[in-house]
Coordinates of C-alpha atoms in Angstrom, one line a residue:
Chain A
X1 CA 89.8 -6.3 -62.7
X2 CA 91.0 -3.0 -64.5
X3 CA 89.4 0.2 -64.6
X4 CA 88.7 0.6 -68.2
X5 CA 87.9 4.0 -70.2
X6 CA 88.5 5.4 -73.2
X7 CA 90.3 9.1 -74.4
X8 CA 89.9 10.5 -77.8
X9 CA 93.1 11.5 -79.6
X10 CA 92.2 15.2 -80.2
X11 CA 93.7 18.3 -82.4
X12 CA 94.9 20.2 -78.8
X13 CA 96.8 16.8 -78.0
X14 CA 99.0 17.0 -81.3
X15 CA 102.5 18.2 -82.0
X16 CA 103.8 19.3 -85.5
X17 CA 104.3 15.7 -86.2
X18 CA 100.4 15.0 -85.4
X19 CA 101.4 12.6 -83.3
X20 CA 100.3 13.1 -79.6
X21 CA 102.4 15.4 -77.5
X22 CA 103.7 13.2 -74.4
X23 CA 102.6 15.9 -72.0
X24 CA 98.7 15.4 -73.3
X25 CA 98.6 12.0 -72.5
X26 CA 99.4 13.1 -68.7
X27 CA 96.5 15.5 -68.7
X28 CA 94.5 12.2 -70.1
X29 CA 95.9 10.0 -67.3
X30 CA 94.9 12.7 -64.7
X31 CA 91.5 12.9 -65.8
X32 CA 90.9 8.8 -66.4
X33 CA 92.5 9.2 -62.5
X34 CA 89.6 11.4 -61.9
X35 CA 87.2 9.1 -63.0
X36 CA 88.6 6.5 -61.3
X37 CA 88.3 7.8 -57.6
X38 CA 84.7 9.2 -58.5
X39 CA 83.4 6.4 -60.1
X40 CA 85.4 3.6 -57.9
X41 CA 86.6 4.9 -55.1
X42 CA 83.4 7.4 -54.9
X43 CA 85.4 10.2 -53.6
X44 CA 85.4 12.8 -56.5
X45 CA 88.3 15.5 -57.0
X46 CA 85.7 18.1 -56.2
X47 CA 84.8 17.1 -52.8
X48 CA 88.3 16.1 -51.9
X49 CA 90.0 19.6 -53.1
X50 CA 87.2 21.9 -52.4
X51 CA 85.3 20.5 -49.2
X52 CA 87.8 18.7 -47.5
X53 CA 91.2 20.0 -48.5
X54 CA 93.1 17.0 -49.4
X55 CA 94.5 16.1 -52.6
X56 CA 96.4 12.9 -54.5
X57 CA 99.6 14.7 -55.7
X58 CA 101.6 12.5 -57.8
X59 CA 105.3 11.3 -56.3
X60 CA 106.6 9.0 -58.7
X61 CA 105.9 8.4 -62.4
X62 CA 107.7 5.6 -64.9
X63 CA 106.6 5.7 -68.0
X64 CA 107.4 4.0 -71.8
X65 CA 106.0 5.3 -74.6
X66 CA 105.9 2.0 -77.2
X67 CA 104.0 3.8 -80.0
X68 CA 102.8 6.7 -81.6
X69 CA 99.3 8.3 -81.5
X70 CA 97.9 10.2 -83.8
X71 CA 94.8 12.2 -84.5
X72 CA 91.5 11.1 -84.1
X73 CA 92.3 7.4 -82.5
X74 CA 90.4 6.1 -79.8
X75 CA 92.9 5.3 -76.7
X76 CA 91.6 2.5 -74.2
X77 CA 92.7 3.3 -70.9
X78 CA 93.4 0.1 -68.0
X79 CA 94.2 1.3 -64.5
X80 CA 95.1 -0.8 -61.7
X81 CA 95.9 -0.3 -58.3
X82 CA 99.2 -2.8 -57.5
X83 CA 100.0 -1.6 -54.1
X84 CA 98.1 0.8 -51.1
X85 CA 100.2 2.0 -48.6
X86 CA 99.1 4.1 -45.1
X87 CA 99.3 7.4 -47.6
X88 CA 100.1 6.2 -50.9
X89 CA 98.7 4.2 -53.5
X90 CA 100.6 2.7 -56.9
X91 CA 99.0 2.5 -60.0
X92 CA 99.8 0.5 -63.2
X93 CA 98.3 2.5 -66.5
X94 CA 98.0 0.4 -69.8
X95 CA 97.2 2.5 -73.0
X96 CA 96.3 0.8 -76.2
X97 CA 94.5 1.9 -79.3
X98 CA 93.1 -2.0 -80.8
X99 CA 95.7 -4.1 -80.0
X100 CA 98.3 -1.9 -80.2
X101 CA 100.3 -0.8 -76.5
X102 CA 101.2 2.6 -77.2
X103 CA 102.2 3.6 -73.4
X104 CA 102.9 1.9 -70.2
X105 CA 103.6 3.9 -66.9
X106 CA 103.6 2.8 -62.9
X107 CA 102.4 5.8 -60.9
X108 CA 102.8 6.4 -57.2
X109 CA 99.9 9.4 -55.4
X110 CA 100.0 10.3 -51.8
X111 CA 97.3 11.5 -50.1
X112 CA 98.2 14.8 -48.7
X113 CA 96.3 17.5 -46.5
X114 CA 96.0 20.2 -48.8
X115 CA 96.5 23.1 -45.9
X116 CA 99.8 21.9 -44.2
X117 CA 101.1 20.0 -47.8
X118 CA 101.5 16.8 -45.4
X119 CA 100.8 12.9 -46.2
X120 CA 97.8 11.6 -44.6
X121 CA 96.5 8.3 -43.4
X122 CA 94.0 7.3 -46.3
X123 CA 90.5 7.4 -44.3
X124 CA 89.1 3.8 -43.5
X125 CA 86.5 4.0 -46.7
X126 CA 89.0 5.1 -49.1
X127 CA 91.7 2.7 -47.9
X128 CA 89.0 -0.4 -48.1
X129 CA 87.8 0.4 -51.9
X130 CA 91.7 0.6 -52.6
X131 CA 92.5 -2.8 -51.2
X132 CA 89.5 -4.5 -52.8
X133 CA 90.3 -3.3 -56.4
X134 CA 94.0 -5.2 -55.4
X135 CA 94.9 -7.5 -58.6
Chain B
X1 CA 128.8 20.3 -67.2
X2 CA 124.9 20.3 -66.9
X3 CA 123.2 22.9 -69.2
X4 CA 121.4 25.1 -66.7
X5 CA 118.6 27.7 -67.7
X6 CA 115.3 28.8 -65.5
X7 CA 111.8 28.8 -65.6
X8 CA 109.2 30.9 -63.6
X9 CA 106.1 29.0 -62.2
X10 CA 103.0 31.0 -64.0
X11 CA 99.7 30.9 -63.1
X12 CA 99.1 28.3 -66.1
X13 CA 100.9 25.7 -64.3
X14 CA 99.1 26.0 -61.2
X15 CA 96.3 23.6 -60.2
X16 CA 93.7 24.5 -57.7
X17 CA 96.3 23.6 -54.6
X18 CA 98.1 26.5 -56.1
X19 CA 101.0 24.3 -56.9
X20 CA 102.5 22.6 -60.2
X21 CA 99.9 20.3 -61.9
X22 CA 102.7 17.7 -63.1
X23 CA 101.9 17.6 -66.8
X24 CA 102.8 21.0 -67.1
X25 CA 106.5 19.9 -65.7
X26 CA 106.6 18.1 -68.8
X27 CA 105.7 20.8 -70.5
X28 CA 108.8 23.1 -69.7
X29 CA 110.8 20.1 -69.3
X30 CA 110.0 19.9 -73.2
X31 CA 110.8 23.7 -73.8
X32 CA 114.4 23.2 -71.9
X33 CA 115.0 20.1 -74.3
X34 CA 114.1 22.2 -77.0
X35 CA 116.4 25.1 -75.8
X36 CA 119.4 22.6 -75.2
X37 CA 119.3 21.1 -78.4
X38 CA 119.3 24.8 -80.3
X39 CA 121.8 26.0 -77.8
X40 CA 124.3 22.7 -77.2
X41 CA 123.7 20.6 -80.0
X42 CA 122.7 23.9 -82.0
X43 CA 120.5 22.0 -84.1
X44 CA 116.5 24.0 -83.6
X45 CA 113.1 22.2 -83.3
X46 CA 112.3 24.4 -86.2
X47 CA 114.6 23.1 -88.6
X48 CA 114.3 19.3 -87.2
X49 CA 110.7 19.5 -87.8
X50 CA 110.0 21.6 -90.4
X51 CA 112.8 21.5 -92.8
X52 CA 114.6 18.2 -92.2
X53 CA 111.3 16.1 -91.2
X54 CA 113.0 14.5 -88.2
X55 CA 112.1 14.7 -84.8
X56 CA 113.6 13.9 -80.8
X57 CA 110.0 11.9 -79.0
X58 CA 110.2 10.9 -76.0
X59 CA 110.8 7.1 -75.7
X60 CA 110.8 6.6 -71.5
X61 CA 110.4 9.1 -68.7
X62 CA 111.2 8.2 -64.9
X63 CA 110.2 11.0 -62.6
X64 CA 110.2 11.4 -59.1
X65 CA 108.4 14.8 -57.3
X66 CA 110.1 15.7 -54.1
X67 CA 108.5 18.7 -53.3
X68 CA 105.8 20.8 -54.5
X69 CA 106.5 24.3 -56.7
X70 CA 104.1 26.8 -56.4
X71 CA 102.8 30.0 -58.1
X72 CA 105.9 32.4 -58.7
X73 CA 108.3 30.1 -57.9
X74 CA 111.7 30.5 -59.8
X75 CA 112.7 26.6 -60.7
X76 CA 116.3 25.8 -61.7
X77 CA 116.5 23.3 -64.8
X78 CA 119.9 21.1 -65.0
X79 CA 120.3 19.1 -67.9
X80 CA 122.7 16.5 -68.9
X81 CA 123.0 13.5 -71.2
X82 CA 124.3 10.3 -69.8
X83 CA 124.2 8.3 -72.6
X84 CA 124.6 8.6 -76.7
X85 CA 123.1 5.4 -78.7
X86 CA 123.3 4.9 -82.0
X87 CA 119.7 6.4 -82.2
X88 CA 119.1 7.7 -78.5
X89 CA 119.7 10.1 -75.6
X90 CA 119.2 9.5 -72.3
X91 CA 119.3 12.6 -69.9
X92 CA 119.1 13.3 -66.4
X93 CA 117.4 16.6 -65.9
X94 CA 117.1 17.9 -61.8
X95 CA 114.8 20.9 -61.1
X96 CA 115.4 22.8 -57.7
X97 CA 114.5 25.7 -56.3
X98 CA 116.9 27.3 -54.7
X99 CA 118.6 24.8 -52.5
X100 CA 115.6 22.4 -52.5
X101 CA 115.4 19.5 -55.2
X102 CA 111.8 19.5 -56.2
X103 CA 112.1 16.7 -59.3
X104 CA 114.5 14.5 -60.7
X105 CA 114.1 13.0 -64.3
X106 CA 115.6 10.4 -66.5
X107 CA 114.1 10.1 -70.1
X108 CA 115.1 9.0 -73.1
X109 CA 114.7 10.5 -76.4
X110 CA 115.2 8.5 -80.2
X111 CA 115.8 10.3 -82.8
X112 CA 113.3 9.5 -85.6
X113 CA 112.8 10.5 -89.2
X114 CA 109.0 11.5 -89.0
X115 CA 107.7 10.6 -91.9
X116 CA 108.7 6.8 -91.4
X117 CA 108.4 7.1 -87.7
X118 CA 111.1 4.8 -87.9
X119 CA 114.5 5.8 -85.7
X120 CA 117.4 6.8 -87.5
X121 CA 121.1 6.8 -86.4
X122 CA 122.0 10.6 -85.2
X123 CA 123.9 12.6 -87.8
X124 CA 127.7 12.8 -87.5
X125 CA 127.6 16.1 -86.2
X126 CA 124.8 16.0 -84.2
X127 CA 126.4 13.0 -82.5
X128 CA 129.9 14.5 -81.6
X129 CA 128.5 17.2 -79.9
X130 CA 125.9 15.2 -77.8
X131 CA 129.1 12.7 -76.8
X132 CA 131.6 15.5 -75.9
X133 CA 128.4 16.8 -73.2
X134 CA 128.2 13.4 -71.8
X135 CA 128.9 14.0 -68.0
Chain C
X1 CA 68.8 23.9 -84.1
X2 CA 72.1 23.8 -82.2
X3 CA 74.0 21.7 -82.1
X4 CA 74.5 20.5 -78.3
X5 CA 77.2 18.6 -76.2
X6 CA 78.5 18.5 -73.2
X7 CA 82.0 18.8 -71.3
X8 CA 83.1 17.9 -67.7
X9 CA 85.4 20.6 -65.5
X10 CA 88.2 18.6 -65.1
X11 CA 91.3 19.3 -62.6
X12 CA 93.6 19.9 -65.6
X13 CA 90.9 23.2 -66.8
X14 CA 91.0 25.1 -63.1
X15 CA 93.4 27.6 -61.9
X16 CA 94.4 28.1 -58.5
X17 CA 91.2 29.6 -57.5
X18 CA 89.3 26.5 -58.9
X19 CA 88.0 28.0 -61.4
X20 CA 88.2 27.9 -65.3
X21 CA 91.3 29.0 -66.6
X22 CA 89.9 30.9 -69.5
X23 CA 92.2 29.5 -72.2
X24 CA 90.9 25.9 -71.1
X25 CA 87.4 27.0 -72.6
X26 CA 88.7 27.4 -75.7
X27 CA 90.4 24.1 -75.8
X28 CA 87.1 23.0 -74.6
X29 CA 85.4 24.9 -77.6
X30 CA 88.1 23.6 -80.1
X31 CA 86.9 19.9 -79.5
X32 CA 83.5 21.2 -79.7
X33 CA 84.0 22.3 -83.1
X34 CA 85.9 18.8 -84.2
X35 CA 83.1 17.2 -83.3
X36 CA 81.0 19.2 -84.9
X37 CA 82.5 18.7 -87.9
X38 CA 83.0 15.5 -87.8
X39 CA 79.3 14.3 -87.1
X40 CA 77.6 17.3 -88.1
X41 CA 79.8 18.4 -91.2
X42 CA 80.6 14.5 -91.7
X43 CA 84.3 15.3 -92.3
X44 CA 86.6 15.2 -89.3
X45 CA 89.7 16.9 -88.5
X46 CA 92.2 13.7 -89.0
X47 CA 90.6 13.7 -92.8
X48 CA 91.0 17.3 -93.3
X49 CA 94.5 17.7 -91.6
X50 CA 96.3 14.4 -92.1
X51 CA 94.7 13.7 -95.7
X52 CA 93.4 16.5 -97.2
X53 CA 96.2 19.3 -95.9
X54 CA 93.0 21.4 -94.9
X55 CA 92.1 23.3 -91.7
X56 CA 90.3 25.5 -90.2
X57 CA 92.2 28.1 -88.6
X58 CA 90.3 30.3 -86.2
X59 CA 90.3 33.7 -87.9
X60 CA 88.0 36.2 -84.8
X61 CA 86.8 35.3 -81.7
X62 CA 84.8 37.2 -79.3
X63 CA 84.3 36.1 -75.9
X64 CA 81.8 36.7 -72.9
X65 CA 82.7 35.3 -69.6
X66 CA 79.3 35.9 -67.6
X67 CA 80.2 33.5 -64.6
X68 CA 82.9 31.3 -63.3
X69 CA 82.9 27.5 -63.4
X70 CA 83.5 25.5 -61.1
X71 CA 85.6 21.7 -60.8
X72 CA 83.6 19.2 -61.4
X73 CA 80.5 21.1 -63.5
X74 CA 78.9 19.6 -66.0
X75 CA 78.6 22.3 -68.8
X76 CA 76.5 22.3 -72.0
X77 CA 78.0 23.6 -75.3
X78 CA 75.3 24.6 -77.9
X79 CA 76.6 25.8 -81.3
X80 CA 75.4 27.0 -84.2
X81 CA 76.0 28.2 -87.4
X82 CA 75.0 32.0 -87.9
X83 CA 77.0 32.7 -91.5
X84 CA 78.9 30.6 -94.2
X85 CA 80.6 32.5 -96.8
X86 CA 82.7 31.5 -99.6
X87 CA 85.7 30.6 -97.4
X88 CA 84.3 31.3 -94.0
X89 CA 82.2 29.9 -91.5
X90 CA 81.0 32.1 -88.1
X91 CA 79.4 30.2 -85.1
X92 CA 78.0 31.1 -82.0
X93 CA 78.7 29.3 -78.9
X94 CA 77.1 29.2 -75.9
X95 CA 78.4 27.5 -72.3
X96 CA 75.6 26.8 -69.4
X97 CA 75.9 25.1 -66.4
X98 CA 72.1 24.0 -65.8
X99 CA 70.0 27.4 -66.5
X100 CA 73.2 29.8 -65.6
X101 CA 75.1 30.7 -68.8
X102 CA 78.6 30.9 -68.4
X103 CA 80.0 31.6 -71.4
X104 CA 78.9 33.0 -75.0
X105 CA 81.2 33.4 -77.9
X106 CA 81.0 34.3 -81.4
X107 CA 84.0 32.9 -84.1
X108 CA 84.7 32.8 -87.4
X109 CA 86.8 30.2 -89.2
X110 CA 88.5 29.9 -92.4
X111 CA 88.7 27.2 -94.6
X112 CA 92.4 27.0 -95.4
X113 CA 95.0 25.0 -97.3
X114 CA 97.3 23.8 -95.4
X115 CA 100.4 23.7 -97.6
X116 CA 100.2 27.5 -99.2
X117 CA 98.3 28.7 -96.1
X118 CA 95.5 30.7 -98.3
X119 CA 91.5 30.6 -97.5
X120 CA 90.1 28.4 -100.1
X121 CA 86.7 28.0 -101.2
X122 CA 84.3 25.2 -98.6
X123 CA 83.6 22.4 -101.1
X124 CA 80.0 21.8 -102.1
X125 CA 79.6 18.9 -99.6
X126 CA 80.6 20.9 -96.8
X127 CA 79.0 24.1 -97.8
X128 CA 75.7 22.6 -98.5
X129 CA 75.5 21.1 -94.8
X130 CA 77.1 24.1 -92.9
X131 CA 74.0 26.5 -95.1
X132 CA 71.4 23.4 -94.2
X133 CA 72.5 24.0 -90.5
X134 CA 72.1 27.8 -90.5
X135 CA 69.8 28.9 -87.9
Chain D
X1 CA 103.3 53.7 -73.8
X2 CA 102.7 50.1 -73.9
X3 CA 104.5 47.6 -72.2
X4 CA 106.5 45.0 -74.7
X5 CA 108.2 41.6 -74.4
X6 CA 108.5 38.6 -76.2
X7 CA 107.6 35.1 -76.2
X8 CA 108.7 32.8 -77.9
X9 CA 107.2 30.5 -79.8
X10 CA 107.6 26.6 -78.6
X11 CA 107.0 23.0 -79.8
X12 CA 104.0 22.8 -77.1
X13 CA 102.1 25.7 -78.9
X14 CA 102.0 24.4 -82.2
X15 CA 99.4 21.8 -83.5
X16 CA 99.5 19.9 -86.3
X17 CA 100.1 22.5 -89.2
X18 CA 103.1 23.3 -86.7
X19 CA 101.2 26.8 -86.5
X20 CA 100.1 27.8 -83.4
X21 CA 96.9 26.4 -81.7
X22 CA 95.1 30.0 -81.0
X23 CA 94.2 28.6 -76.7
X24 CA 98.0 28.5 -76.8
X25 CA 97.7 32.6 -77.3
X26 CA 96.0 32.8 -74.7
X27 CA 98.4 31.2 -72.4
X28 CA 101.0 33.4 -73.6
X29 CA 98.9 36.7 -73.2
X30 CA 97.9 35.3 -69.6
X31 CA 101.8 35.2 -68.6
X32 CA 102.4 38.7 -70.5
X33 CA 99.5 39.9 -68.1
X34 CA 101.0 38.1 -65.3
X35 CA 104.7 40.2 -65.9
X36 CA 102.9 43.3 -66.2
X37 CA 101.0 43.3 -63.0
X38 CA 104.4 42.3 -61.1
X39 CA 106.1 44.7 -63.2
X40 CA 104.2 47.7 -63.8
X41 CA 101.6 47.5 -61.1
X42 CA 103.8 46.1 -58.9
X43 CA 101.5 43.1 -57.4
X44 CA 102.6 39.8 -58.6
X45 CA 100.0 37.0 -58.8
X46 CA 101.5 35.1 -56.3
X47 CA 100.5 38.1 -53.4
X48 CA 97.2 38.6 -55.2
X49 CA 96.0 34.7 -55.6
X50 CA 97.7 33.4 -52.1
X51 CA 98.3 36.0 -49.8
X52 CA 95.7 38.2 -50.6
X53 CA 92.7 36.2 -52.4
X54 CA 92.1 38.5 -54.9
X55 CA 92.3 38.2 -59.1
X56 CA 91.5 39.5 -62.4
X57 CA 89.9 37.1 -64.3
X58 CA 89.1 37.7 -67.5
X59 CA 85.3 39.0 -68.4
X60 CA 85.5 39.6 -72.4
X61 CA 87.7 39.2 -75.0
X62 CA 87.4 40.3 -78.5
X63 CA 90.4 38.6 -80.6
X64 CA 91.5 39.0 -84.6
X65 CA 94.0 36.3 -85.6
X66 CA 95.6 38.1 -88.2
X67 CA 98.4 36.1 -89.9
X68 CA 99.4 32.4 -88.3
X69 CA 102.4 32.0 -86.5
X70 CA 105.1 29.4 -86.4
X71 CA 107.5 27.2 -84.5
X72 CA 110.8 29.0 -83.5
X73 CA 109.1 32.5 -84.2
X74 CA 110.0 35.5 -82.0
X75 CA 106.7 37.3 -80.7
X76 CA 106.6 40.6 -79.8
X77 CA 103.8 41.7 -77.6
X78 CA 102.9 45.2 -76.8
X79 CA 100.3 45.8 -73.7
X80 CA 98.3 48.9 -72.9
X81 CA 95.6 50.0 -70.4
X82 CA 93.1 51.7 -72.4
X83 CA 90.4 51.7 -69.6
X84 CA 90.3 51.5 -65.7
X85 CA 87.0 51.6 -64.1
X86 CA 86.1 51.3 -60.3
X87 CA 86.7 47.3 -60.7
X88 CA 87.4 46.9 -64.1
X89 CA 90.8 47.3 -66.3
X90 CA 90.3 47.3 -70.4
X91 CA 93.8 46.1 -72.0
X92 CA 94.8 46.4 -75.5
X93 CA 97.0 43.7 -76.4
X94 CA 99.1 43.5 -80.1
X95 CA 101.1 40.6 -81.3
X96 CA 104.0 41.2 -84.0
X97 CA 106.5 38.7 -85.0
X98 CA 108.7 41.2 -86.9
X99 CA 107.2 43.9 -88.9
X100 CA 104.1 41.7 -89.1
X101 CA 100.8 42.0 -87.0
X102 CA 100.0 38.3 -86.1
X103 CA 96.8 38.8 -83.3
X104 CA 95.0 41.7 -82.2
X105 CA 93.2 41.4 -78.7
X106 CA 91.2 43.9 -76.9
X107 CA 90.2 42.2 -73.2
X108 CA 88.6 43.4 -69.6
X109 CA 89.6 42.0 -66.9
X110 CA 88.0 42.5 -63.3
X111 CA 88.9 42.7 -59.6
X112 CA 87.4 40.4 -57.9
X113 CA 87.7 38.8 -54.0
X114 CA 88.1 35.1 -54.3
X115 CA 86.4 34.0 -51.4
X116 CA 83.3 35.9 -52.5
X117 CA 83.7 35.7 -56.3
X118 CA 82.7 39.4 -56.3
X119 CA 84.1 42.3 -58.0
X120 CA 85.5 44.9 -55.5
X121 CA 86.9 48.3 -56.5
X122 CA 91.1 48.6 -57.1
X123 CA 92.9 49.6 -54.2
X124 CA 94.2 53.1 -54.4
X125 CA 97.9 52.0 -55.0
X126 CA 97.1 49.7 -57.9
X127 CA 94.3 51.9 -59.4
X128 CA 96.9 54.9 -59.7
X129 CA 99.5 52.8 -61.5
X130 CA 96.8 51.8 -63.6
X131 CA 95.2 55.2 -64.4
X132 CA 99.3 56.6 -65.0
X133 CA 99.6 53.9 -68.0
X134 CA 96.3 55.1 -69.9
X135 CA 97.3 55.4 -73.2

């Protein structure tokens, strides 16, 4: 079942055209990231880059942008994991305002020791939320 | 031949690893498009956008991250277009750092009229200087 | 009474001393004030940019940074009102995380036309809910 | 006398009047900050924030947006110290595009260790440099 959470289409996110600048929706999809490994994988970004010195840096990223957002619409986001590797973990991102698909994208993290910039095993907790949130 | 120009990592791109936060990638990948098209196909953002009401978003976006840049870091942008459609570009856009190749990008662009949204086929002139680039 | 909300410290907001990156406040504070206006004011910023060709363009702005925030914090906005004149409006902000204050801020806005770019007078609607909300 | 150079300004700064959104200033006077300190005090941001664990962040800024600025536009901004106490350096920051003032910004900015959070005073080196550029 998807992760599901919604994003605000606000003035800071618009270009000229008031449409939404593509570079805004990736801070969006960072943060509904966020959420996701606080709320589901109950690790937050705050423990992981502050106490512990690890990190989920982004490796790959594919992306289509179908549509157009503009000002002031509400943006539904849907994550799901699709793959969990010994360090990585792929993600599949739906974004639609109503029924509308405005942006698609497959994302790869690794998880990475923050001090020596390595990949890391994902520990056993982390690595067993990720498999059971498998579609 | 690739278009080539630089950009300095600045303490607004850093995250709190001290490296690139990706989105901000996007965001000088954006000012090197913007640069290319005022210096190459010597058409400005300006006068797209504000006089002529047409505008270059960003249809799909394949990026892989090799390697981390961090604060200070002088990043190499090459650009070049590998396809011309009747409406599109698609360009391939590597950023190293000295010899090291820290992202490699293919995206494609549609040119649209923006108060349709609708694409429209690339002016004559525009056109012929976009093909005589293509690598 | 102010008018109260809250924001999360988000990755995308912190610098590489994980804190605040002080210009991330005010993009903070700028979706602060849309929402302001669009359930306190009852006229939001799609309506007044996209239909109206009005805005509110940020006209002084004078900022205390008491203490740094942190990823993660949870941090309360309270706003309100302190002056409406005939084509202005000044607000004063202030940021705490729990009882420490983080942040307090003092801005004025003009009420502007978008298309000739002159300060134009608030119309009554507005103008009698911005003086209802004066503290 | 002050320290000047330019910025230009970019699709990414401008919001949907395709002026510039006023926290996209304060990126820009962060980076002019940033080239000053490498250039004039001679310690880049890079040696203070990861070699050394020191920074200056901001503590109060007092900003007048005097005329709005557009896409394509050519900023000129002109730095000068106006103020160095024992941990504390008082800037005086004006933005021209041409003959036209477009933002006035008077800002302090204090030394501080970033494992502590603490002010500490400015090492003799960088406190001369700074004391030689009082206006």
């Amino acid at each position: 079942m998807p992760y599901v959470t919604h994003r605000k289409v606000r003035f800071q996110h618009c270009d000229p055209a008031a449409i939404v600048f593509y570079p805004r929706y990736f801070e969006m999809i960072n943060s509904v990231v966020e959420d996701y490994f606080a709320e589901v994988v109950e690790v937050d970004f705050r423990a992981m880059h502050v106490e512990r010195h690890v990190g989920v840096p982004t490796a790959s990223l594919d992306t289509q942008f179908h549509a157009s957002s503009r000002l002031g619409d509400d943006l539904e986001f849907r994550l799901e994991p699709t793959a969990v590797g010994t360090t990585s973990l792929t993600l599949s991102i739906h974004v639609h305002c109503g029924d509308e698909l405005r942006l698609s994208c497959r994302t790869t993290l690794v998880f990475v020791d923050m001090d020596s910039g390595r990949p890391i095993p994902w520990p056993d907790a982390m690595r067993q939320r990720l498999v059971s949130e498998l579609s």
